[in-house]
Amino acid sequence: MDANARPLDQLVALLPPPESPVPGMRSWKEVFEELGTALPTDFVTLIERYGAFEVGSLGESDYEGPHYLEFLAVSDPRVVRKQVTWAQAAGMRADAYNPLREHDSEMYRLWPEPGGFLGWGTTIEGDWFGWLTEGDPEGWPIVADGRGNEWIDEQPLRITTTEFLLHWFSGAPDLPYMAQLWAGGEWDPVECKSLLS
C-alpha cells in the first residue's frame, strides 16, 4: 500500500469496493436540503465509490461451520428504505432515544439536536459510528455510540470517515477505538459487498 496515496485510494487497495455499487435513489442535493446541512465531502466521495456497503469475512462457529459474517454496514444517505429517508430514520431514532439520554450527561444526544450524533455505520454488535454535528461538516469528529457506555471514554477523532475505515481495516492500533474493534479476533480475508444488490 502506497503511504503517499490519498486515503480513499489506500482504502480501495486494501478493501476493494463492491464490483457493482448500487447508487442511492435520491440526489445529494435532496439529502442535504432535508438534513439542513451538507455532509463531509470525504464521506460523499466514499459513498460515490462504494455505495451502501457491508464489510465481512468468513467466520467459523461450532454449530454452523464456515459462514459469512458481516461486521460493519455503512449507509448511503441517498437510499430510501420502506419509504423512509435517511434523515427521517435518524429523526425517529432521536425521538425514541433522546428522552432516555436526558438523565445521562455522558451519552451523546442525537441529531437533529445541535451538535448531535449522526450515524453513518453500524456493527453486528449494535454499535454506531458517526459524527458529532458541530460546526462545519468538514470538521465533524467521528465517535462511536453503542451498547451501554463502553465507548464513552474514547475521545472524538478528528479524522475523516475514510481515514477511520483505513485505520480499522489495516489493523492499525494507533488510534482510540481500534484496539476494541480488533479485540474480537482476526478478520482475514475481509471483503466488501453492496447492501443493495
Short mmCIF file of N, CA, C and O in Angstrom, two decimals, residues 44-174:
data_model
loop_
_atom_site.label_atom_id
_atom_site.label_comp_id
_atom_site.label_asym_id
_atom_site.label_seq_id
_atom_site.Cartn_x
_atom_site.Cartn_y
_atom_site.Cartn_z
N VAL A 44 -19.08 11.76 1.21
CA VAL A 44 -19.80 11.76 -0.07
C VAL A 44 -18.97 11.03 -1.12
O VAL A 44 -19.48 10.18 -1.86
N THR A 45 -17.68 11.33 -1.19
CA THR A 45 -16.78 10.69 -2.15
C THR A 45 -16.68 9.18 -1.89
O THR A 45 -16.69 8.37 -2.82
N LEU A 46 -16.59 8.80 -0.62
CA LEU A 46 -16.55 7.38 -0.24
C LEU A 46 -17.80 6.66 -0.73
O LEU A 46 -17.72 5.58 -1.33
N ILE A 47 -18.97 7.24 -0.49
CA ILE A 47 -20.23 6.60 -0.87
C ILE A 47 -20.39 6.57 -2.38
O ILE A 47 -20.93 5.61 -2.94
N GLU A 48 -19.91 7.62 -3.07
CA GLU A 48 -19.95 7.60 -4.53
C GLU A 48 -19.17 6.40 -5.07
O GLU A 48 -19.54 5.80 -6.07
N ARG A 49 -18.09 6.03 -4.40
CA ARG A 49 -17.23 4.93 -4.84
C ARG A 49 -17.78 3.56 -4.41
O ARG A 49 -17.73 2.60 -5.16
N TYR A 50 -18.30 3.47 -3.18
CA TYR A 50 -18.70 2.19 -2.61
C TYR A 50 -20.21 1.95 -2.61
O TYR A 50 -20.64 0.80 -2.50
N GLY A 51 -21.03 3.00 -2.66
CA GLY A 51 -22.46 2.84 -2.43
C GLY A 51 -22.70 2.44 -0.98
O GLY A 51 -21.82 2.55 -0.13
N ALA A 52 -23.91 1.98 -0.66
CA ALA A 52 -24.17 1.41 0.66
C ALA A 52 -23.46 0.06 0.69
O ALA A 52 -23.61 -0.74 -0.23
N PHE A 53 -22.65 -0.19 1.72
CA PHE A 53 -21.87 -1.43 1.69
C PHE A 53 -21.74 -2.04 3.07
O PHE A 53 -21.96 -1.39 4.08
N GLU A 54 -21.41 -3.32 3.06
CA GLU A 54 -21.11 -4.03 4.28
C GLU A 54 -19.74 -4.67 4.13
O GLU A 54 -19.31 -5.00 3.02
N VAL A 55 -19.08 -4.83 5.25
CA VAL A 55 -17.77 -5.46 5.27
C VAL A 55 -17.89 -6.70 6.15
O VAL A 55 -18.50 -6.65 7.22
N GLY A 56 -17.33 -7.79 5.68
CA GLY A 56 -17.42 -9.01 6.46
C GLY A 56 -16.31 -9.97 6.11
O GLY A 56 -15.39 -9.64 5.36
N SER A 57 -16.41 -11.14 6.67
CA SER A 57 -15.38 -12.15 6.48
C SER A 57 -16.00 -13.51 6.71
O SER A 57 -17.05 -13.62 7.34
N LEU A 58 -15.35 -14.54 6.21
CA LEU A 58 -15.78 -15.88 6.55
C LEU A 58 -15.41 -16.16 7.99
O LEU A 58 -14.29 -15.88 8.42
N GLY A 59 -16.35 -16.65 8.76
CA GLY A 59 -16.09 -16.98 10.15
C GLY A 59 -16.46 -18.42 10.42
O GLY A 59 -17.08 -19.08 9.60
N GLU A 60 -16.09 -18.90 11.56
CA GLU A 60 -16.37 -20.28 11.97
C GLU A 60 -17.21 -20.25 13.23
O GLU A 60 -17.06 -19.38 14.07
N SER A 61 -18.10 -21.20 13.35
CA SER A 61 -18.80 -21.40 14.61
C SER A 61 -18.97 -22.90 14.82
O SER A 61 -19.00 -23.67 13.86
N ASP A 62 -19.10 -23.30 16.06
CA ASP A 62 -19.23 -24.72 16.37
C ASP A 62 -20.51 -25.32 15.81
O ASP A 62 -20.56 -26.50 15.48
N TYR A 63 -21.55 -24.49 15.71
CA TYR A 63 -22.83 -25.04 15.30
C TYR A 63 -23.18 -24.76 13.85
O TYR A 63 -24.06 -25.39 13.29
N GLU A 64 -22.49 -23.82 13.20
CA GLU A 64 -22.83 -23.51 11.82
C GLU A 64 -21.71 -23.84 10.84
O GLU A 64 -21.94 -23.90 9.64
N GLY A 65 -20.49 -24.00 11.33
CA GLY A 65 -19.37 -24.18 10.42
C GLY A 65 -19.03 -22.85 9.75
O GLY A 65 -19.42 -21.78 10.23
N PRO A 66 -18.34 -22.90 8.60
CA PRO A 66 -17.96 -21.65 7.94
C PRO A 66 -19.20 -20.87 7.47
O PRO A 66 -20.14 -21.45 6.94
N HIS A 67 -19.20 -19.59 7.71
CA HIS A 67 -20.31 -18.75 7.25
C HIS A 67 -19.81 -17.32 7.12
O HIS A 67 -18.84 -16.92 7.75
N TYR A 68 -20.48 -16.56 6.27
CA TYR A 68 -20.12 -15.16 6.07
C TYR A 68 -20.65 -14.34 7.24
O TYR A 68 -21.81 -14.46 7.62
N LEU A 69 -19.78 -13.52 7.82
CA LEU A 69 -20.16 -12.71 8.97
C LEU A 69 -19.96 -11.25 8.63
O LEU A 69 -18.84 -10.80 8.44
N GLU A 70 -21.05 -10.53 8.51
CA GLU A 70 -20.99 -9.09 8.24
C GLU A 70 -20.74 -8.40 9.56
O GLU A 70 -21.44 -8.65 10.52
N PHE A 71 -19.72 -7.56 9.65
CA PHE A 71 -19.49 -6.90 10.92
C PHE A 71 -19.51 -5.39 10.86
O PHE A 71 -19.42 -4.74 11.88
N LEU A 72 -19.66 -4.80 9.68
CA LEU A 72 -19.86 -3.35 9.57
C LEU A 72 -20.72 -3.08 8.37
O LEU A 72 -20.48 -3.61 7.28
N ALA A 73 -21.75 -2.26 8.55
CA ALA A 73 -22.59 -1.80 7.44
C ALA A 73 -22.51 -0.29 7.41
O ALA A 73 -22.65 0.37 8.45
N VAL A 74 -22.28 0.26 6.22
CA VAL A 74 -22.18 1.71 6.04
C VAL A 74 -23.33 2.17 5.15
O VAL A 74 -23.55 1.61 4.07
N SER A 75 -24.04 3.17 5.61
CA SER A 75 -25.25 3.65 4.94
C SER A 75 -24.94 4.60 3.80
O SER A 75 -23.99 5.36 3.85
N ASP A 76 -25.81 4.58 2.79
CA ASP A 76 -25.83 5.60 1.75
C ASP A 76 -27.03 6.50 2.05
O ASP A 76 -28.17 6.05 1.97
N PRO A 77 -26.80 7.76 2.42
CA PRO A 77 -27.92 8.64 2.78
C PRO A 77 -28.91 8.89 1.66
O PRO A 77 -30.01 9.38 1.90
N ARG A 78 -28.56 8.53 0.43
CA ARG A 78 -29.48 8.73 -0.71
C ARG A 78 -30.51 7.61 -0.82
O ARG A 78 -31.45 7.71 -1.60
N VAL A 79 -30.33 6.54 -0.03
CA VAL A 79 -31.23 5.39 -0.09
C VAL A 79 -32.49 5.66 0.73
O VAL A 79 -32.42 6.20 1.82
N VAL A 80 -33.62 5.27 0.17
CA VAL A 80 -34.91 5.33 0.87
C VAL A 80 -35.33 3.89 1.15
O VAL A 80 -35.43 3.08 0.23
N ARG A 81 -35.54 3.57 2.43
CA ARG A 81 -35.94 2.21 2.80
C ARG A 81 -37.37 2.23 3.35
O ARG A 81 -37.66 2.96 4.29
N LYS A 82 -38.23 1.44 2.73
CA LYS A 82 -39.63 1.35 3.16
C LYS A 82 -40.24 2.75 3.27
O LYS A 82 -40.93 3.08 4.24
N GLN A 83 -39.96 3.58 2.28
CA GLN A 83 -40.48 4.95 2.17
C GLN A 83 -39.99 5.86 3.30
O GLN A 83 -40.62 6.88 3.60
N VAL A 84 -38.89 5.50 3.94
CA VAL A 84 -38.31 6.33 5.00
C VAL A 84 -36.92 6.77 4.54
O VAL A 84 -36.09 5.94 4.19
N THR A 85 -36.70 8.09 4.54
CA THR A 85 -35.40 8.61 4.14
C THR A 85 -34.41 8.47 5.29
O THR A 85 -34.77 8.22 6.44
N TRP A 86 -33.14 8.67 4.95
CA TRP A 86 -32.06 8.58 5.95
C TRP A 86 -32.29 9.60 7.06
O TRP A 86 -32.16 9.27 8.24
N ALA A 87 -32.64 10.82 6.69
CA ALA A 87 -32.87 11.87 7.70
C ALA A 87 -34.09 11.52 8.56
O ALA A 87 -34.07 11.74 9.78
N GLN A 88 -35.14 10.99 7.96
CA GLN A 88 -36.32 10.61 8.74
C GLN A 88 -35.99 9.49 9.72
O GLN A 88 -36.42 9.52 10.87
N ALA A 89 -35.19 8.51 9.28
CA ALA A 89 -34.80 7.41 10.17
C ALA A 89 -33.98 7.95 11.35
O ALA A 89 -34.18 7.55 12.50
N ALA A 90 -33.06 8.87 11.06
CA ALA A 90 -32.25 9.46 12.13
C ALA A 90 -33.13 10.25 13.09
O ALA A 90 -32.94 10.21 14.31
N GLY A 91 -34.10 10.97 12.56
CA GLY A 91 -35.03 11.71 13.41
C GLY A 91 -35.87 10.80 14.29
O GLY A 91 -36.13 11.10 15.47
N MET A 92 -36.29 9.65 13.75
CA MET A 92 -37.07 8.69 14.54
C MET A 92 -36.23 8.11 15.67
O MET A 92 -36.72 7.92 16.78
N ARG A 93 -34.94 7.82 15.38
CA ARG A 93 -34.05 7.33 16.45
C ARG A 93 -33.92 8.38 17.54
O ARG A 93 -33.96 8.06 18.73
N ALA A 94 -33.78 9.63 17.13
CA ALA A 94 -33.64 10.71 18.12
C ALA A 94 -34.91 10.84 18.96
O ALA A 94 -34.83 11.00 20.19
N ASP A 95 -36.08 10.77 18.33
CA ASP A 95 -37.33 10.86 19.07
C ASP A 95 -37.44 9.73 20.09
O ASP A 95 -37.96 9.92 21.20
N ALA A 96 -36.96 8.54 19.73
CA ALA A 96 -37.06 7.39 20.62
C ALA A 96 -36.01 7.41 21.73
O ALA A 96 -36.31 7.06 22.87
N TYR A 97 -34.79 7.86 21.40
CA TYR A 97 -33.69 7.69 22.35
C TYR A 97 -33.27 8.96 23.09
O TYR A 97 -32.74 8.85 24.20
N ASN A 98 -33.47 10.14 22.52
CA ASN A 98 -33.04 11.34 23.25
C ASN A 98 -33.71 11.47 24.62
O ASN A 98 -33.04 11.84 25.59
N PRO A 99 -35.01 11.17 24.75
CA PRO A 99 -35.61 11.25 26.09
C PRO A 99 -34.93 10.32 27.10
O PRO A 99 -34.82 10.65 28.28
N LEU A 100 -34.42 9.18 26.65
CA LEU A 100 -33.75 8.24 27.55
C LEU A 100 -32.36 8.75 27.96
O LEU A 100 -31.82 8.32 28.96
N ARG A 101 -31.82 9.66 27.16
CA ARG A 101 -30.47 10.16 27.40
C ARG A 101 -30.46 11.45 28.21
O ARG A 101 -29.39 11.94 28.56
N GLU A 102 -31.62 12.00 28.51
CA GLU A 102 -31.69 13.27 29.23
C GLU A 102 -31.03 13.22 30.59
O GLU A 102 -30.49 14.21 31.06
N HIS A 103 -31.05 12.07 31.22
CA HIS A 103 -30.51 11.96 32.58
C HIS A 103 -29.11 11.35 32.61
O HIS A 103 -28.60 11.05 33.68
N ASP A 104 -28.50 11.17 31.44
CA ASP A 104 -27.15 10.63 31.38
C ASP A 104 -26.29 11.60 30.59
O ASP A 104 -26.26 11.58 29.37
N SER A 105 -25.58 12.44 31.31
CA SER A 105 -24.81 13.51 30.66
C SER A 105 -23.63 12.96 29.85
O SER A 105 -23.06 13.69 29.05
N GLU A 106 -23.28 11.69 30.03
CA GLU A 106 -22.16 11.13 29.28
C GLU A 106 -22.58 10.60 27.92
O GLU A 106 -21.74 10.35 27.06
N MET A 107 -23.86 10.41 27.70
CA MET A 107 -24.32 9.87 26.42
C MET A 107 -24.55 11.00 25.44
O MET A 107 -25.00 12.08 25.80
N TYR A 108 -24.22 10.73 24.17
CA TYR A 108 -24.43 11.74 23.14
C TYR A 108 -25.90 11.94 22.87
O TYR A 108 -26.66 10.99 22.79
N ARG A 109 -26.29 13.20 22.72
CA ARG A 109 -27.62 13.50 22.20
C ARG A 109 -27.58 13.21 20.71
O ARG A 109 -26.52 13.24 20.08
N LEU A 110 -28.71 12.90 20.12
CA LEU A 110 -28.76 12.52 18.72
C LEU A 110 -29.21 13.68 17.83
O LEU A 110 -30.01 14.51 18.26
N TRP A 111 -28.67 13.69 16.60
CA TRP A 111 -29.13 14.64 15.60
C TRP A 111 -30.64 14.46 15.45
O TRP A 111 -31.11 13.33 15.55
N PRO A 112 -31.44 15.51 15.29
CA PRO A 112 -31.11 16.85 14.84
C PRO A 112 -30.79 17.87 15.93
O PRO A 112 -30.74 19.07 15.63
N GLU A 113 -30.57 17.44 17.15
CA GLU A 113 -30.16 18.41 18.16
C GLU A 113 -28.82 19.00 17.76
O GLU A 113 -27.98 18.32 17.17
N PRO A 114 -28.59 20.27 18.07
CA PRO A 114 -27.32 20.91 17.69
C PRO A 114 -26.12 20.12 18.24
O PRO A 114 -26.09 19.77 19.41
N GLY A 115 -25.19 19.82 17.36
CA GLY A 115 -24.02 19.05 17.75
C GLY A 115 -24.30 17.58 17.98
O GLY A 115 -23.42 16.84 18.41
N GLY A 116 -25.53 17.13 17.69
CA GLY A 116 -25.93 15.76 17.97
C GLY A 116 -25.23 14.73 17.11
O GLY A 116 -24.72 15.02 16.03
N PHE A 117 -25.25 13.49 17.58
CA PHE A 117 -24.65 12.35 16.89
C PHE A 117 -25.49 11.97 15.67
O PHE A 117 -26.70 11.79 15.77
N LEU A 118 -24.83 11.85 14.52
CA LEU A 118 -25.48 11.41 13.28
C LEU A 118 -24.70 10.22 12.76
O LEU A 118 -23.54 10.35 12.35
N GLY A 119 -25.31 9.05 12.80
CA GLY A 119 -24.60 7.82 12.47
C GLY A 119 -24.54 7.52 10.99
O GLY A 119 -25.49 7.77 10.25
N TRP A 120 -23.42 6.95 10.55
CA TRP A 120 -23.26 6.51 9.16
C TRP A 120 -22.99 5.01 9.05
O TRP A 120 -23.05 4.46 7.97
N GLY A 121 -22.69 4.35 10.18
CA GLY A 121 -22.39 2.92 10.09
C GLY A 121 -22.74 2.19 11.37
O GLY A 121 -22.74 2.79 12.45
N THR A 122 -23.04 0.91 11.24
CA THR A 122 -23.38 0.08 12.40
C THR A 122 -22.58 -1.21 12.35
O THR A 122 -22.22 -1.69 11.28
N THR A 123 -22.34 -1.78 13.54
CA THR A 123 -21.66 -3.07 13.61
C THR A 123 -22.65 -4.16 13.96
O THR A 123 -23.76 -3.90 14.44
N ILE A 124 -22.19 -5.39 13.79
CA ILE A 124 -23.02 -6.54 14.14
C ILE A 124 -23.34 -6.57 15.63
O ILE A 124 -24.31 -7.16 16.07
N GLU A 125 -22.50 -5.90 16.43
CA GLU A 125 -22.69 -5.84 17.88
C GLU A 125 -23.66 -4.74 18.31
O GLU A 125 -23.92 -4.57 19.49
N GLY A 126 -24.17 -3.95 17.35
CA GLY A 126 -25.11 -2.89 17.70
C GLY A 126 -24.47 -1.56 18.00
O GLY A 126 -25.13 -0.65 18.51
N ASP A 127 -23.19 -1.40 17.69
CA ASP A 127 -22.53 -0.11 17.86
C ASP A 127 -22.77 0.75 16.63
O ASP A 127 -22.88 0.24 15.51
N TRP A 128 -22.81 2.06 16.85
CA TRP A 128 -22.95 3.02 15.76
C TRP A 128 -21.68 3.83 15.67
O TRP A 128 -21.11 4.23 16.69
N PHE A 129 -21.26 4.12 14.44
CA PHE A 129 -20.20 5.09 14.20
C PHE A 129 -20.81 6.25 13.43
O PHE A 129 -21.67 6.06 12.57
N GLY A 130 -20.36 7.45 13.76
CA GLY A 130 -20.90 8.62 13.08
C GLY A 130 -20.17 9.86 13.54
O GLY A 130 -19.07 9.81 14.09
N TRP A 131 -20.81 10.99 13.31
CA TRP A 131 -20.20 12.29 13.61
C TRP A 131 -20.94 13.00 14.73
O TRP A 131 -22.14 12.80 14.93
N LEU A 132 -20.23 13.88 15.40
CA LEU A 132 -20.87 14.92 16.21
C LEU A 132 -21.01 16.11 15.28
O LEU A 132 -20.03 16.64 14.77
N THR A 133 -22.24 16.52 15.04
CA THR A 133 -22.54 17.51 14.01
C THR A 133 -22.36 18.93 14.52
O THR A 133 -23.29 19.72 14.55
N GLU A 134 -21.13 19.24 14.90
CA GLU A 134 -20.84 20.55 15.46
C GLU A 134 -20.03 21.38 14.46
O GLU A 134 -18.99 20.95 13.98
N GLY A 135 -20.56 22.55 14.08
CA GLY A 135 -19.83 23.44 13.18
C GLY A 135 -19.84 22.96 11.74
O GLY A 135 -20.77 22.31 11.27
N ASP A 136 -18.78 23.29 11.02
CA ASP A 136 -18.62 22.96 9.61
C ASP A 136 -18.53 21.45 9.43
O ASP A 136 -17.72 20.79 10.09
N PRO A 137 -19.34 20.87 8.53
CA PRO A 137 -19.29 19.42 8.32
C PRO A 137 -17.89 18.88 8.01
O PRO A 137 -17.58 17.74 8.34
N GLU A 138 -17.04 19.70 7.39
CA GLU A 138 -15.70 19.22 7.05
C GLU A 138 -14.87 18.97 8.31
O GLU A 138 -13.85 18.28 8.25
N GLY A 139 -15.30 19.50 9.44
CA GLY A 139 -14.57 19.29 10.69
C GLY A 139 -15.29 18.42 11.70
O GLY A 139 -14.86 18.31 12.85
N TRP A 140 -16.40 17.78 11.29
CA TRP A 140 -17.14 16.95 12.23
C TRP A 140 -16.26 15.79 12.72
O TRP A 140 -15.71 15.03 11.92
N PRO A 141 -16.15 15.62 14.03
CA PRO A 141 -15.36 14.50 14.55
C PRO A 141 -16.16 13.20 14.52
O PRO A 141 -17.39 13.20 14.58
N ILE A 142 -15.43 12.09 14.45
CA ILE A 142 -16.04 10.76 14.45
C ILE A 142 -16.04 10.21 15.87
O ILE A 142 -15.05 10.32 16.60
N VAL A 143 -17.17 9.63 16.25
CA VAL A 143 -17.31 9.00 17.56
C VAL A 143 -18.09 7.69 17.39
O VAL A 143 -18.68 7.44 16.35
N ALA A 144 -18.07 6.89 18.44
CA ALA A 144 -18.87 5.66 18.48
C ALA A 144 -19.95 5.84 19.53
O ALA A 144 -19.76 6.51 20.54
N ASP A 145 -21.10 5.27 19.27
CA ASP A 145 -22.23 5.31 20.20
C ASP A 145 -22.78 3.90 20.23
O ASP A 145 -23.14 3.36 19.18
N GLY A 146 -22.79 3.28 21.39
CA GLY A 146 -23.19 1.88 21.37
C GLY A 146 -23.82 1.40 22.63
O GLY A 146 -24.35 2.17 23.42
N ARG A 147 -23.72 0.10 22.80
CA ARG A 147 -24.34 -0.59 23.92
C ARG A 147 -23.76 -0.06 25.22
O ARG A 147 -22.56 -0.08 25.42
N GLY A 148 -24.62 0.43 26.08
CA GLY A 148 -24.15 0.97 27.34
C GLY A 148 -23.24 2.15 27.09
O GLY A 148 -23.43 2.91 26.16
N ASN A 149 -22.25 2.33 27.92
CA ASN A 149 -21.32 3.44 27.78
C ASN A 149 -19.92 2.96 27.46
O ASN A 149 -18.94 3.59 27.82
N GLU A 150 -19.80 1.84 26.75
CA GLU A 150 -18.47 1.25 26.57
C GLU A 150 -17.52 2.12 25.78
O GLU A 150 -16.31 2.01 25.91
N TRP A 151 -18.03 3.03 24.95
CA TRP A 151 -17.16 3.89 24.14
C TRP A 151 -16.97 5.27 24.75
O TRP A 151 -16.24 6.09 24.20
N ILE A 152 -17.63 5.56 25.85
CA ILE A 152 -17.74 6.94 26.32
C ILE A 152 -16.40 7.57 26.70
O ILE A 152 -16.24 8.78 26.63
N ASP A 153 -15.44 6.77 27.08
CA ASP A 153 -14.13 7.32 27.46
C ASP A 153 -13.25 7.63 26.25
O ASP A 153 -12.19 8.25 26.41
N GLU A 154 -13.64 7.20 25.07
CA GLU A 154 -12.85 7.46 23.88
C GLU A 154 -13.09 8.90 23.40
O GLU A 154 -14.22 9.36 23.36
N GLN A 155 -12.03 9.56 23.02
CA GLN A 155 -12.13 10.93 22.55
C GLN A 155 -12.60 10.96 21.09
O GLN A 155 -12.28 10.06 20.31
N PRO A 156 -13.36 11.99 20.71
CA PRO A 156 -13.73 12.14 19.30
C PRO A 156 -12.48 12.19 18.43
O PRO A 156 -11.46 12.75 18.82
N LEU A 157 -12.57 11.58 17.26
CA LEU A 157 -11.44 11.52 16.34
C LEU A 157 -11.57 12.61 15.28
O LEU A 157 -12.60 12.70 14.61
N ARG A 158 -10.55 13.39 15.11
CA ARG A 158 -10.54 14.47 14.11
C ARG A 158 -9.92 13.93 12.82
O ARG A 158 -8.88 14.39 12.36
N ILE A 159 -10.56 12.90 12.28
CA ILE A 159 -10.14 12.31 11.01
C ILE A 159 -11.38 12.10 10.16
O ILE A 159 -12.51 12.20 10.65
N THR A 160 -11.17 11.79 8.89
CA THR A 160 -12.31 11.56 8.00
C THR A 160 -12.83 10.13 8.16
O THR A 160 -12.17 9.27 8.73
N THR A 161 -14.00 9.91 7.61
CA THR A 161 -14.58 8.56 7.62
C THR A 161 -13.67 7.58 6.90
O THR A 161 -13.44 6.46 7.37
N THR A 162 -13.15 7.99 5.76
CA THR A 162 -12.25 7.12 5.01
C THR A 162 -11.00 6.78 5.82
O THR A 162 -10.57 5.63 5.86
N GLU A 163 -10.43 7.78 6.48
CA GLU A 163 -9.25 7.52 7.32
C GLU A 163 -9.59 6.57 8.46
O GLU A 163 -8.80 5.68 8.81
N PHE A 164 -10.78 6.72 9.05
CA PHE A 164 -11.21 5.83 10.12
C PHE A 164 -11.27 4.39 9.62
O PHE A 164 -10.74 3.47 10.25
N LEU A 165 -11.91 4.18 8.47
CA LEU A 165 -12.03 2.83 7.92
C LEU A 165 -10.66 2.28 7.54
O LEU A 165 -10.39 1.09 7.73
N LEU A 166 -9.80 3.12 7.01
CA LEU A 166 -8.45 2.70 6.64
C LEU A 166 -7.67 2.23 7.86
O LEU A 166 -7.03 1.17 7.84
N HIS A 167 -7.76 2.97 8.96
CA HIS A 167 -7.10 2.55 10.21
C HIS A 167 -7.68 1.22 10.69
O HIS A 167 -6.94 0.32 11.11
N TRP A 168 -9.01 1.10 10.64
CA TRP A 168 -9.64 -0.12 11.13
C TRP A 168 -9.18 -1.34 10.33
O TRP A 168 -8.72 -2.33 10.89
N PHE A 169 -9.31 -1.28 9.01
CA PHE A 169 -9.08 -2.47 8.20
C PHE A 169 -7.61 -2.72 7.89
O PHE A 169 -7.27 -3.78 7.38
N SER A 170 -6.75 -1.78 8.23
CA SER A 170 -5.32 -2.07 8.13
C SER A 170 -4.80 -2.63 9.45
O SER A 170 -3.63 -3.01 9.56
N GLY A 171 -5.68 -2.66 10.47
CA GLY A 171 -5.29 -3.21 11.77
C GLY A 171 -4.41 -2.28 12.57
O GLY A 171 -3.73 -2.70 13.49
N ALA A 172 -4.43 -0.99 12.22
CA ALA A 172 -3.58 -0.02 12.92
C ALA A 172 -4.10 0.21 14.33
O ALA A 172 -5.24 0.64 14.51
N PRO A 173 -3.30 -0.06 15.36
CA PRO A 173 -3.76 0.08 16.74
C PRO A 173 -3.48 1.47 17.32
O PRO A 173 -3.59 1.67 18.51
N ASP A 174 -3.13 2.44 16.47
CA ASP A 174 -2.62 3.71 16.97
C ASP A 174 -3.69 4.75 17.27
O ASP A 174 -3.37 5.84 17.68
#
